[in-house]
Coordinates of C-alpha atoms and ligand atoms in Angstrom, one line a residue:
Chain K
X11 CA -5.8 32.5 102.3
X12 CA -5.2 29.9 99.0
X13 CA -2.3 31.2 96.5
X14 CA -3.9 31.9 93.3
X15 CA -1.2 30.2 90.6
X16 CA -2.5 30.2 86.9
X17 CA -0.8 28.3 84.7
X18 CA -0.9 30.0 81.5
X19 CA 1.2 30.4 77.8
X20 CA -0.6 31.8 75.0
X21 CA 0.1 29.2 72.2
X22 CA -1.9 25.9 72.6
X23 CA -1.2 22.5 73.1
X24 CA 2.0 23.2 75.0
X25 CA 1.3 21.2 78.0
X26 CA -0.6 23.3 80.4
X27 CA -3.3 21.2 81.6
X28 CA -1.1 18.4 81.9
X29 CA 1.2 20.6 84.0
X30 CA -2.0 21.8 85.9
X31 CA -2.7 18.2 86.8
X32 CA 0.6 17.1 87.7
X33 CA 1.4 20.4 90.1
X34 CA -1.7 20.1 91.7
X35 CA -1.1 16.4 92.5
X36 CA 2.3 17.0 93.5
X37 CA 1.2 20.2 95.5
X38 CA -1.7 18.1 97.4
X39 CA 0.7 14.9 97.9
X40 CA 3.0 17.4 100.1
X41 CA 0.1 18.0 102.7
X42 CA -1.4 21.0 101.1
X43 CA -5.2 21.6 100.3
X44 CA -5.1 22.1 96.8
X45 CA -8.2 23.1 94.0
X46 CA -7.9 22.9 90.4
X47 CA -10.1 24.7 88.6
X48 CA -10.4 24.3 84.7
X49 CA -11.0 28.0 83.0
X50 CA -11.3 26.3 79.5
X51 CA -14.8 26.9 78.9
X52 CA -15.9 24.7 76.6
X53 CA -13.4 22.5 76.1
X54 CA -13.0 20.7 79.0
X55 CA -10.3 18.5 79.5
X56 CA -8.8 18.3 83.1
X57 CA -11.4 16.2 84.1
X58 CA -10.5 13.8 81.3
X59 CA -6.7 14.5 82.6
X60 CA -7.4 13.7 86.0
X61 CA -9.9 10.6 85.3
X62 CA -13.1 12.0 87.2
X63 CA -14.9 13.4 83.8
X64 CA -17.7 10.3 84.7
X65 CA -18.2 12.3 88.5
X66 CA -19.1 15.6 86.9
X67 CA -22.4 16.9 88.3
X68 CA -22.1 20.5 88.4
X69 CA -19.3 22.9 86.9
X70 CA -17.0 26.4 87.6
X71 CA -20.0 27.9 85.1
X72 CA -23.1 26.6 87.6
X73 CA -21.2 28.0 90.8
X74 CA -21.4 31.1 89.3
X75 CA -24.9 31.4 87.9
X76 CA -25.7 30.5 91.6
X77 CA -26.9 26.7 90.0
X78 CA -25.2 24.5 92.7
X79 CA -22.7 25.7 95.3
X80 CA -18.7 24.2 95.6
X81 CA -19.7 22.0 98.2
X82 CA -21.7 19.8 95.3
X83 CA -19.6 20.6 92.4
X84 CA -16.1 20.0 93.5
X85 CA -14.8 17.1 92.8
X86 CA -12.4 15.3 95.4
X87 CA -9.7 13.1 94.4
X88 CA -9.8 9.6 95.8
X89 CA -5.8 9.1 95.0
X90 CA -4.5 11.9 96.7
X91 CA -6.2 13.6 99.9
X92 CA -7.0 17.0 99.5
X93 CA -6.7 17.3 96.0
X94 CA -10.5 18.8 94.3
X95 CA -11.5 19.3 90.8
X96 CA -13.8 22.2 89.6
X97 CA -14.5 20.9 86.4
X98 CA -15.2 23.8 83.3
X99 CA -18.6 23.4 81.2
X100 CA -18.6 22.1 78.4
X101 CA -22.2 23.5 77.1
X102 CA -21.7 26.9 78.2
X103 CA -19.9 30.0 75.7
X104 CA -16.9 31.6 77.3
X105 CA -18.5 34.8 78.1
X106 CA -20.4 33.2 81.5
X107 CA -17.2 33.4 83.7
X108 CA -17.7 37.3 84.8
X109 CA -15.6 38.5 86.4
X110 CA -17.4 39.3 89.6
X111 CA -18.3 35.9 89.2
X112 CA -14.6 34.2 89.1
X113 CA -13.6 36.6 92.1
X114 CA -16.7 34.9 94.2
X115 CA -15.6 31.7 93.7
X116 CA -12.1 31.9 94.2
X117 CA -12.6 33.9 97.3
X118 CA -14.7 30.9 98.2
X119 CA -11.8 28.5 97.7
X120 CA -9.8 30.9 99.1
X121 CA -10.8 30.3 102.7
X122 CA -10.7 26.3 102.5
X123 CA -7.4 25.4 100.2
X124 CA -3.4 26.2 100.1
X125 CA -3.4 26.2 96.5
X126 CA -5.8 27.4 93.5
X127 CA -4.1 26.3 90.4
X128 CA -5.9 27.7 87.6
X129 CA -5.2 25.9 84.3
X130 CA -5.8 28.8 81.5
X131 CA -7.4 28.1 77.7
X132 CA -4.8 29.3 75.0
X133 CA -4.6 32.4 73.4
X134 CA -4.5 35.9 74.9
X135 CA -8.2 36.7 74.9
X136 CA -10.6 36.7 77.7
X137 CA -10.9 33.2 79.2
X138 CA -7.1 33.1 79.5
X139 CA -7.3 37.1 81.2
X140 CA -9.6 36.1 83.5
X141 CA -7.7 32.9 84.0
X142 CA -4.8 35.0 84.8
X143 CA -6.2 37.8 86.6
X144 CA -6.5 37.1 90.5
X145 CA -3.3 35.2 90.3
X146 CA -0.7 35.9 92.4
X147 CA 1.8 33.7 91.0
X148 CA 2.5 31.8 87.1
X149 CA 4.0 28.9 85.6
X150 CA 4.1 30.0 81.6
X151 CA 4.4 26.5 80.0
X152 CA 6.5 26.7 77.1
X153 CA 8.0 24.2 74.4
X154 CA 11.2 24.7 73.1
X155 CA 10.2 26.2 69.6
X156 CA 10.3 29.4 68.5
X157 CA 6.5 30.8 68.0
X158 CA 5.9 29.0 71.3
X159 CA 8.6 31.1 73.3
X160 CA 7.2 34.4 71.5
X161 CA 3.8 33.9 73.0
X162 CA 5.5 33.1 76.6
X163 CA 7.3 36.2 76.2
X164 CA 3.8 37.9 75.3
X165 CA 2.1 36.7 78.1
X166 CA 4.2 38.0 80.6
X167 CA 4.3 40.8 79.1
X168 CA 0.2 40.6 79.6
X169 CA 0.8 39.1 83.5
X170 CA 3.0 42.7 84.3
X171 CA 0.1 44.7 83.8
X172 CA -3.5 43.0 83.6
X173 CA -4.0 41.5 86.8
X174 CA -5.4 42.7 90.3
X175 CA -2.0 42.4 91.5
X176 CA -0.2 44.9 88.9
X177 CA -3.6 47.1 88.7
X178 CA -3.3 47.3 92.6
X179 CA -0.5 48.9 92.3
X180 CA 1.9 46.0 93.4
X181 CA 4.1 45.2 90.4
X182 CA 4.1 42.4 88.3
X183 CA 3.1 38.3 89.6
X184 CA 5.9 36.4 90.2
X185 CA 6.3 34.3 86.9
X186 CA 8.3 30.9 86.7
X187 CA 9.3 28.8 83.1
X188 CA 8.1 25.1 82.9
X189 CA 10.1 24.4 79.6
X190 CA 7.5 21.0 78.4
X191 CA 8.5 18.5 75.8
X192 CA 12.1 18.9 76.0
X193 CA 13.8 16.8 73.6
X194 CA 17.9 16.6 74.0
X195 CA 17.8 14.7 71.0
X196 CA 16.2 17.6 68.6
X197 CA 18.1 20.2 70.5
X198 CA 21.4 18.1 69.9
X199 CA 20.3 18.4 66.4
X200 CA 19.4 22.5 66.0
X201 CA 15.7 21.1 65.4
X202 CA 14.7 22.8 69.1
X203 CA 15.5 25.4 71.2
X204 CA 18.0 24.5 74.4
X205 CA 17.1 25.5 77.9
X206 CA 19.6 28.3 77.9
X207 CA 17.9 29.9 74.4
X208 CA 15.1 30.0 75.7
X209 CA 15.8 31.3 79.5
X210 CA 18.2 34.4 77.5
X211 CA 15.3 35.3 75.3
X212 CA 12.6 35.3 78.6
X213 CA 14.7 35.7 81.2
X214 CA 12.7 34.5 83.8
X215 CA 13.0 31.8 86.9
X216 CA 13.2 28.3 85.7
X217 CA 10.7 26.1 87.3
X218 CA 11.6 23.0 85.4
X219 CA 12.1 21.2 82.1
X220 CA 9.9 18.2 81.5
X221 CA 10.7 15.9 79.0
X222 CA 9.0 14.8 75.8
X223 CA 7.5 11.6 77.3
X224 CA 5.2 8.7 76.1
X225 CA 4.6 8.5 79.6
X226 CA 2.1 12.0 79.2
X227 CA -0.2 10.1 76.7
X228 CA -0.1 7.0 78.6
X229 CA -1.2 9.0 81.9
X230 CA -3.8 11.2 80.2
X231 CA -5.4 7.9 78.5
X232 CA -5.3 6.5 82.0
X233 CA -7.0 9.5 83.3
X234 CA -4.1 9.7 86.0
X235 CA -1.8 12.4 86.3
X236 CA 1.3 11.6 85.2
X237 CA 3.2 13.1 88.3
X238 CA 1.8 10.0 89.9
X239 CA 3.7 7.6 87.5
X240 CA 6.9 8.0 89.5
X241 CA 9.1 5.6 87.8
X242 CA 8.7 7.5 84.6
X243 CA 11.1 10.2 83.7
X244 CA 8.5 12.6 82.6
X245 CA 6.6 11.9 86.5
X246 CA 9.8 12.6 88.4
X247 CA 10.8 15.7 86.2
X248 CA 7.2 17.1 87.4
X249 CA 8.0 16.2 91.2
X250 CA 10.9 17.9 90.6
X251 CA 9.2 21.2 89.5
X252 CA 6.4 21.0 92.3
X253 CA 8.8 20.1 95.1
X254 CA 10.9 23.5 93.8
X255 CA 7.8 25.2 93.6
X256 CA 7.4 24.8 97.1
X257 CA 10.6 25.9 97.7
X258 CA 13.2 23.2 97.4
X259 CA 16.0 23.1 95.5
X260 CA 16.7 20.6 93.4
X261 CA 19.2 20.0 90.1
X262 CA 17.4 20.1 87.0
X263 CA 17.6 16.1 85.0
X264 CA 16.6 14.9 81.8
X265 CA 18.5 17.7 80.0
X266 CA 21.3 16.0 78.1
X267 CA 20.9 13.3 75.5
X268 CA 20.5 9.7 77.6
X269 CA 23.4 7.6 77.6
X270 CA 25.8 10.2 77.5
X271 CA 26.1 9.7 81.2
X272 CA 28.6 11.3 83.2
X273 CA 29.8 13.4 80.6
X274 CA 26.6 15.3 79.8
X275 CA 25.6 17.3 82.6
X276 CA 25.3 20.2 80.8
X277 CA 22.9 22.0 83.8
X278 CA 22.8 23.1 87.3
X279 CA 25.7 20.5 88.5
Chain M
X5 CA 18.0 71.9 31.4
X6 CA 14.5 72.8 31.5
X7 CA 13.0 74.1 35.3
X8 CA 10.8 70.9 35.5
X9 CA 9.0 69.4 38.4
X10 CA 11.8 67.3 39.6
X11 CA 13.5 71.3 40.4
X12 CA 10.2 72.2 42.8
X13 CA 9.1 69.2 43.9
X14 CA 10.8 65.5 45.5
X15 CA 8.4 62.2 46.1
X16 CA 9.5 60.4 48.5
X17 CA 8.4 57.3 50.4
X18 CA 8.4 56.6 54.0
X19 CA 6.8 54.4 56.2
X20 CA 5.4 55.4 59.9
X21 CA 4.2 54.5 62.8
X22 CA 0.4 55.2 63.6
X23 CA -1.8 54.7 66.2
X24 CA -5.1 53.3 66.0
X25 CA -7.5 55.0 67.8
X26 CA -11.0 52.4 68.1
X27 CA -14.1 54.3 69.0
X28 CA -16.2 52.2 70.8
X29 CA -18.6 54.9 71.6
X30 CA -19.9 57.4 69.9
X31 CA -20.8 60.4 72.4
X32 CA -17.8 62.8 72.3
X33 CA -18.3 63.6 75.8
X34 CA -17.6 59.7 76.6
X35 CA -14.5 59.8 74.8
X36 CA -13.2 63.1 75.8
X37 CA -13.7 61.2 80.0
X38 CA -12.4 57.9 78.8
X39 CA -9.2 59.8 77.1
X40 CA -8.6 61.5 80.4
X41 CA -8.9 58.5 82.3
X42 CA -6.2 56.5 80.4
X43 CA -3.8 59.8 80.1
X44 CA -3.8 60.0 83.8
X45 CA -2.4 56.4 83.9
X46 CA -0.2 56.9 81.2
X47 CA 0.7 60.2 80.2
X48 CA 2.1 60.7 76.7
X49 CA 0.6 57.4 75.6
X50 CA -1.0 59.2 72.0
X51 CA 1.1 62.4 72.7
X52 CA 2.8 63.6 69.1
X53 CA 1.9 60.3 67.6
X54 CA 0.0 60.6 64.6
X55 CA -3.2 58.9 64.9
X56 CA -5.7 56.9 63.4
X57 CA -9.5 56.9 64.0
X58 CA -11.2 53.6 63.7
X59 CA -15.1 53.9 63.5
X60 CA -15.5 50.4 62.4
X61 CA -17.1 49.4 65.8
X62 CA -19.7 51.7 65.6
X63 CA -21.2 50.0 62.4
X64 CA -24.0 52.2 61.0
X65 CA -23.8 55.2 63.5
X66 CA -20.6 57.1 62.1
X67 CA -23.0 58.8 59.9
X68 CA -24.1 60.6 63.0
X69 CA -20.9 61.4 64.5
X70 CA -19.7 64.4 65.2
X71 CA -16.1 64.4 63.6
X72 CA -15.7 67.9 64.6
X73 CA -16.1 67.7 68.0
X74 CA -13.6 64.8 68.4
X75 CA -11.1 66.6 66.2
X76 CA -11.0 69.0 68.6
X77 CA -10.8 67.4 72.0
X78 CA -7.9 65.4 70.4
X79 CA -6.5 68.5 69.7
X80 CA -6.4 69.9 72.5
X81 CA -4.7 66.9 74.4
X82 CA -2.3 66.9 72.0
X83 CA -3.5 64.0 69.7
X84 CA -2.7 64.5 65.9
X85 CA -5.2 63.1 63.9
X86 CA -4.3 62.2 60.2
X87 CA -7.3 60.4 58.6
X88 CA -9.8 57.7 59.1
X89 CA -9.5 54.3 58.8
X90 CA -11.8 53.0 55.4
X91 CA -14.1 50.7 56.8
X92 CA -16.9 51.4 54.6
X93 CA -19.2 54.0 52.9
X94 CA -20.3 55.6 55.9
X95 CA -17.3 56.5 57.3
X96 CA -15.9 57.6 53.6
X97 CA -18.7 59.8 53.3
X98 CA -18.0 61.3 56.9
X99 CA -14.0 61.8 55.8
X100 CA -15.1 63.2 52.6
X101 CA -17.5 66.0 55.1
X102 CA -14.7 66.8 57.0
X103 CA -12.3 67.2 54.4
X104 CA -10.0 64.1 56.2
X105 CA -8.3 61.2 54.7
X106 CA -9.1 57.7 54.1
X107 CA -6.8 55.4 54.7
X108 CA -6.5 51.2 54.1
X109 CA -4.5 50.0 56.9
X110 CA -5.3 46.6 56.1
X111 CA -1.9 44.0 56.1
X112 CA -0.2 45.7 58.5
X113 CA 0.7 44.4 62.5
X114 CA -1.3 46.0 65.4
X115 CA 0.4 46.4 68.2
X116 CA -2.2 47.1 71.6
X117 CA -0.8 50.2 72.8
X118 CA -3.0 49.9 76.5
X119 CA -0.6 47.2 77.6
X120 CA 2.5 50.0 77.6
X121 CA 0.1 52.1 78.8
X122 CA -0.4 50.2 82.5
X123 CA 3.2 49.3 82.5
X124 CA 4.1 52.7 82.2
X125 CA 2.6 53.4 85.6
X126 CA 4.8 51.4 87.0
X127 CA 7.4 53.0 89.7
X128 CA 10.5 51.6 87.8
X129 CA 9.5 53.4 84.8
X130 CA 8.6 56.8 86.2
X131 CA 10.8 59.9 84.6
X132 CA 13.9 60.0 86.9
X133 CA 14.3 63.4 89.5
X134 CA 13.1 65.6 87.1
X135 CA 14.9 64.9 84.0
X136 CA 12.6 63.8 80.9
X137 CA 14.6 60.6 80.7
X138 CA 12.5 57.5 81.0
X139 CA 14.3 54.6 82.8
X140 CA 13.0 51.3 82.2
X141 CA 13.6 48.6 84.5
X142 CA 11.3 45.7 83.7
X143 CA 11.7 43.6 80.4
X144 CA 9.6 44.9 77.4
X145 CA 8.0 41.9 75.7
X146 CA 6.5 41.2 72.6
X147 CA 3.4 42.9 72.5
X148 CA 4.4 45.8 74.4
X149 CA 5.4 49.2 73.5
X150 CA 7.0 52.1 75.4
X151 CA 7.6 55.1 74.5
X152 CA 10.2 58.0 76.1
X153 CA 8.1 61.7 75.5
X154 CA 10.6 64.8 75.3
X155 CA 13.5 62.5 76.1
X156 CA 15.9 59.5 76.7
X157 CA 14.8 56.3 77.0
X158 CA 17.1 54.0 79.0
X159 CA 16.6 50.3 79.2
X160 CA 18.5 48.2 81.9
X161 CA 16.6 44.6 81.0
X162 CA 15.2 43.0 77.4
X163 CA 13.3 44.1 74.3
X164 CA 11.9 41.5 73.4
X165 CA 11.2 40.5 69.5
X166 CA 7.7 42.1 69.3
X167 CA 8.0 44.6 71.2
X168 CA 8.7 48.2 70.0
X169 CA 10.7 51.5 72.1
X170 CA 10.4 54.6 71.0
X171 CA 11.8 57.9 72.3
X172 CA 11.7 61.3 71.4
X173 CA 15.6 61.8 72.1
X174 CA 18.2 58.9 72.4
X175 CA 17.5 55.4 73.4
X176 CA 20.4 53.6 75.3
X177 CA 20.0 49.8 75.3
X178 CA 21.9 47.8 78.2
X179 CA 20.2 44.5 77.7
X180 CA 19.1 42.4 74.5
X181 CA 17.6 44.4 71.7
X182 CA 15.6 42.4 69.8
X183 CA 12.2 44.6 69.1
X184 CA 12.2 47.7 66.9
X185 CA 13.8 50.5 68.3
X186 CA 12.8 53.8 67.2
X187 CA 14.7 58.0 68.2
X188 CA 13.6 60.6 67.2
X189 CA 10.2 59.8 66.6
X190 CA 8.8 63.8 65.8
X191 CA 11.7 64.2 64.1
X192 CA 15.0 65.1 66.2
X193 CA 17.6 64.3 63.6
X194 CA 20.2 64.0 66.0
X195 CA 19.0 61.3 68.3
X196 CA 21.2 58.1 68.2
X197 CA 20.3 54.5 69.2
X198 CA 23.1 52.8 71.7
X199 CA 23.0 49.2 71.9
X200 CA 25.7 46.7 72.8
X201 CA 24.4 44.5 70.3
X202 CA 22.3 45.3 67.2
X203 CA 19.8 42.4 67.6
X204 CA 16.6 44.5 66.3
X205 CA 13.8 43.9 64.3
X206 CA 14.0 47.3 62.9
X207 CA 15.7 50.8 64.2
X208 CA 15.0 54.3 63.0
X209 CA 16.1 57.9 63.6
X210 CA 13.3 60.5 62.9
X211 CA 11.8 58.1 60.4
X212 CA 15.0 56.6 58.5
X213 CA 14.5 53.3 59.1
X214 CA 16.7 49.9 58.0
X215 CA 15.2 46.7 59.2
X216 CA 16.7 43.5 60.4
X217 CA 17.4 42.1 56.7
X218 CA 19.1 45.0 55.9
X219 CA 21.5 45.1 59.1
X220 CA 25.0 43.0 58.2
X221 CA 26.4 40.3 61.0
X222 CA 29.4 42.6 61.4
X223 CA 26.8 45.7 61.5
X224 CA 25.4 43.8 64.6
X225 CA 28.1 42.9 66.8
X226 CA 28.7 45.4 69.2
X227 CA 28.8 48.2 71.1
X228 CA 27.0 50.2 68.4
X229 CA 25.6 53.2 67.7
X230 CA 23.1 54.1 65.3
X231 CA 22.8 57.6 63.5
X232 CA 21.6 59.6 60.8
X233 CA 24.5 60.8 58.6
X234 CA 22.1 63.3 56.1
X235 CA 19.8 61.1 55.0
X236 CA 21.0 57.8 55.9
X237 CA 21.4 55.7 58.7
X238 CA 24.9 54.8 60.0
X239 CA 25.5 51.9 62.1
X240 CA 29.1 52.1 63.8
X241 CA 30.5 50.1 66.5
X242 CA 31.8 52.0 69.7
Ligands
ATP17 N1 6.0 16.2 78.2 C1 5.2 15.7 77.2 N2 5.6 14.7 76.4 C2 4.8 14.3 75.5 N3 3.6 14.7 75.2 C3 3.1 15.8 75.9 C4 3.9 16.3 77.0 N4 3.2 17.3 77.6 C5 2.1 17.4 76.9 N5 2.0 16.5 75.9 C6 0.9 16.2 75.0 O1 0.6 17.4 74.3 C7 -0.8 17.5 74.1 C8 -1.3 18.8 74.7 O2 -1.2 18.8 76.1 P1 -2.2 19.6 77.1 O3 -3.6 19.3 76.8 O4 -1.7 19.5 78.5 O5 -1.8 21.1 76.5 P2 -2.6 22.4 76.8 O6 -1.6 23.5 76.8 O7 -3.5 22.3 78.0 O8 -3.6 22.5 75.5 P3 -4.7 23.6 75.3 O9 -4.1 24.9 74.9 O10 -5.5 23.0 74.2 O11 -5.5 23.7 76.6 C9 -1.5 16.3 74.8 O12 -1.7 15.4 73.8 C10 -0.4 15.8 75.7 O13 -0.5 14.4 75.9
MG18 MG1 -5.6 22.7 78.3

C-alpha cells in the first residue's frame, strides 16, 4: 500500500511542481518506489520539470478513459531507479479526472509504489480537490508573502474536511509547511515574511524552507530536478526536507542572511 | 416641540450576517432530503441564521418554483428566510408573488458555510457532557466558519484571518484571534467575547459591531473582554 502525499497550496506559482519533482527524486534516491502523477490538467508541466516531456505517449486522462493502461503510460526515470512519471494531458478539460476514475488509478499505483506524490493545480476548485482527496498526507508549499500564507491557511482548512480520510471519519491528513523561495535578505528588510511569521499564523509542522535559488530555473531549463543538483543550496535544502520527510531529523540551513556566519543561526541550533 | 416622526419612529443602520442558500434543484422534495442530509452532519449549520435564497442556478425555471412549499420546509427546520437574492426578472416576479424581498447582495465576501459544516462533525468539536458549549480543538482557518447554537463557544487553537466564530452565548478565545468573532448572534445582549489578544478582523455582540480599523493598539493588547455597554461596544483589558 503507496502513501498518497499531495502537494498542494492554493495560490499559484509558489513552487509546487518543483517541490513535487524534487521530493519525488529525493524520495526514490532513498530506495523507495515512488510515482508522480501530474493533476494539472491542461497545463502540464512536470514532464517539462522532470525532462521526459519528449517520452510522453499516453497520460493520467487516457488511464482513465480506459485509452492505454499504466504499464504504457508511466514514465520511468532513467536517473534515479524507481522513480515514474504519469504525465497530465495537455488537450483534455479538467472535468475528465472523475473521481471514480482518480481512485482506480491510484489504487493501481497503490499496489506497485511506496510513494504517490500528487502535484496539485492552483486554486481551490476541483482539479486541486481531487488532487487532494485520497491523500493521506500534505506538503502545503508556501512563499513567505502574505496572500500566499492566506491561501495555505485556506487549504488546510479544505484538507481537515474534504478528503476520504476526514469524510471517513478519521480526522484531518497530516499536513507539513515547505516555506519556498525564502529570501533572508527581503526578510532582513520587512519586504517578506520570516519563518517564525509564518509558522505562528499556520501553525503547522515545518517540513523545510527552500531558498530563493537561480539554481530552480537552471534545473527546470535542464529538465532535471533540482534536488539532483547537490552542490546547490537550493538541492540540498530539498534533500533536507525529503530526508525529514522520511523521518530524519535534520537542522533547518539557508535561513539567515549568507556571510553572517556563526552569528546568524537564528533556527533550530 | 412638535410630536414628529423622529418621537415614533428611529432609522437605523446595521449590517448582518446572511446565509446564502443556492438552489441547485428545483423539486422541494429534493431539497427538503438534501437539507436533512447536511443537518444530520452538522446540526445547527442554518439554524436562527437568517437566510438567503439564491435561484440563480436554476436559470429560467424559478418561474415554476414553488416558493411556498420551500418556505415552509425551511420553516419548519428552523431556517429563517428573509428575501431572495435579485438575479433577474424571473425571480423578481416570483418575490413580488410571494410578497418576499429582493435583495442585491452583490460586493460582498462569501464565505462556503459546508466546509464548517464537515468540520463540525468532528469529535473535538462535539458539544461537551451535555452542556450547549461548543469546544473547538482544531485551528479554524480562513474560509471556515463555526458557529456555537444555544451556547459557548470555546477555542483552544487559531482563528485564522478569514475565518469567522460565531456563538449564540460567549466566545472564549485561548489562541490567536485573527477572524471575525461574532456573540450573541440572535441577539443575547449580554454575551461577551474573551480573548487574550484583540487580533480580529471584526467582533460583534448581538449585532454591534467595530471592525479592525476601528480597534486601537492599546484596545488590542490583552487579556480583553469585549461587551455591550447600551448600545456600544466596550473593549476592556482583564
Ligand atoms: N526556490 C526557488 N527559487 C527560485 N525560483 C523558484 C523557486 N521555486 C520555484 N521557483 C520558480 O517559480 C516558478 C513557479 O514554480 P512551479 O512551477 O514549481 O510552481 P507551481 O506552484 O507548480 O505553479 P502552478 O501553480 O502554476 O502549478 C517557476 O518559474 C520556478 O522556477
Ligand atoms: Mg505546477
Amino acid at each position: 500500500m503507496a502513501k498518497i502525499v499531495v502537494v498542494t497550496s492554493g495560490k499559484g506559482g509558489v513552487g509546487k511542481t518543483t517541490t513535487s519533482a524534487a521530493i519525488s527524486t529525493g524520495l526514490a534516491r532513498a530506495g523507495h518506489r515512488t510515482a508522480v502523477v501530474d493533476f494539472d490538467v491542461g497545463l502540464r508541466n512536470l514532464d517539462l520539470i522532470m525532462g521526459v516531456e519528449r517520452r510522453v505517449v499516453y497520460d493520467f486522462v487516457n488511464v482513465i478513459n480506459g485509452d492505454a493502461n499504466l504499464k504504457q503510460t508511466l514514465i520511468r526515470d532513467k536517473r534515479v531507479d524507481g522513480l515514474y512519471i504519469l504525465p497530465a494531458s495537455q488537450t483534455r478539460d479538467k472535468d475528465a479526472l472523475t473521481t471514480e476514475g482518480v481512485e482506480r488509478v491510484l489504487n493501481e499505483l497503490s499496489e506497485d509504489f511506496d510513494y504517490i506524490i500528487c502535484d496539485s493545480p492552483a486554486g481551490i476548485e476541483r482539479g486541486a480537490l481531487m488532487a487532494a482527496y485520497f491523500a493521506d498526507e500534505a506538503i502545503v508549499v508556501t512563499n513567505p508573502e502574505v496572500s500566499s500564507v492566506r491561501d495555505s491557511d485556506r487549504i488546510l482548512g479544505i484538507l481537515s474536511s474534504k478528503t476520504r480520510h476526514a469524510e471517513q471519519g478519521n480526522g484531518p491528513i497530516p499536513g507539513r509547511l515547505l516555506l519556498t523561495r525564502y529570501s533572508p535578505e527581503r526578510v532582513a528588510r520587512g519586504e517578506m515574511l520570516s519563518v517564525e511569521d509564518v509558522q505562528e499564523i499556520l501553525a503547522v509542522d515545518l517540513l523545510g524552507v527552500i531558498p530563493e535559488s537561480r539554481a530552480v530555473l537552471n534545473a527546470s531549463n535542464a529538465g532535471t530536478p533540482v534536488i539532483l543538483d547537490e552542490d546547490s543550496d537550493a538541492g540540498q535544502a530539498y534533500a533536507d526536507a525529503a530526508a525529514r520527510f522520511l523521518g530524519e531529523e535534520r537542522e533547518h540551513r539557508f535561513l539567515d542572511v549568507p556571510r553572517k556566519g556563526l552569528f546568524g543561526r537564528l533556527f533550530g541550533s | 416641540m412638535s410630536n414628529g416622526a423622529e418621537t415614533v419612529l428611529q432609522f437605523k443602520g446595521r449590517m448582518i450576517t446572511v446565509t446564502i442558500l443556492r438552489l441547485l434543484a428545483p423539486g422541494p422534495e429534493a431539497v427538503a432530503a438534501a437539507l436533512d442530509e447536511r443537518f444530520r452532519d452538522a446540526p445547527g449549520l442554518l439554524s436562527g441564521l437568517p437566510t438567503v435564497l439564491d435561484l440563480e442556478a436554476l436559470g429560467e425555471a424559478p418561474s415554476g418554483l414553488d416558493l411556498k412549499a420551500l418556505q415552509d420546509l425551511l420553516r419548519a427546520r428552523g431556517v429563517p428566510l428573509i428575501g431572495l437574492r435579485d438575479s433577474g426578472e424571473a425571480v423578481r416576479r416570483l418575490a413580488a408573488v410571494g410578497g418576499l424581498p429582493v435583495l442585491k447582495l452583490d460586493g460582498g465576501r462569501e464565505v462556503p458555510r459546508q466546509e464548517s459544516g464537515s468540520a463540525a462533525r468532528t469529535a473535538s468539536q462535539a458539544p461537551t457532557g451535555s452542556s450547549q458549549t461548543l469546544v473547538v480543538t482544531q485551528p479554524v482557518r480562513s474560509g471556515q466558519q463555526v458557529y456555537a447554537r444555544g451556547g459557548d463557544l470555546v477555542l483552544t487553537a487559531a482563528v485564522s484571518a478569514g475565518a469567522e466564530v460565531l456563538a449564540d452565548g460567549h466566545i472564549h478565545a485561548y489562541g490567536p484571534l485573527r477572524g471575525r468573532a461574532m456573540a450573541g448572534v440572535v441577539g443575547d445582549t449580554g454575551a461577551r467575547i474573551f480573548c487574550r489578544r484583540l487580533d480580529c478582523e471584526m467582533v460583534a455582540i448581538a449585532g454591534r459591531y467595530r471592525l479592525s480599523e476601528q480597534i486601537t493598539d492599546a484596545e488590542r493588547e490583552g487579556p480583553v473582554q469585549v461587551r455591550l455597554e447600551g448600545d456600544s461596544l466596550v473593549i476592556e483589558r482583564l
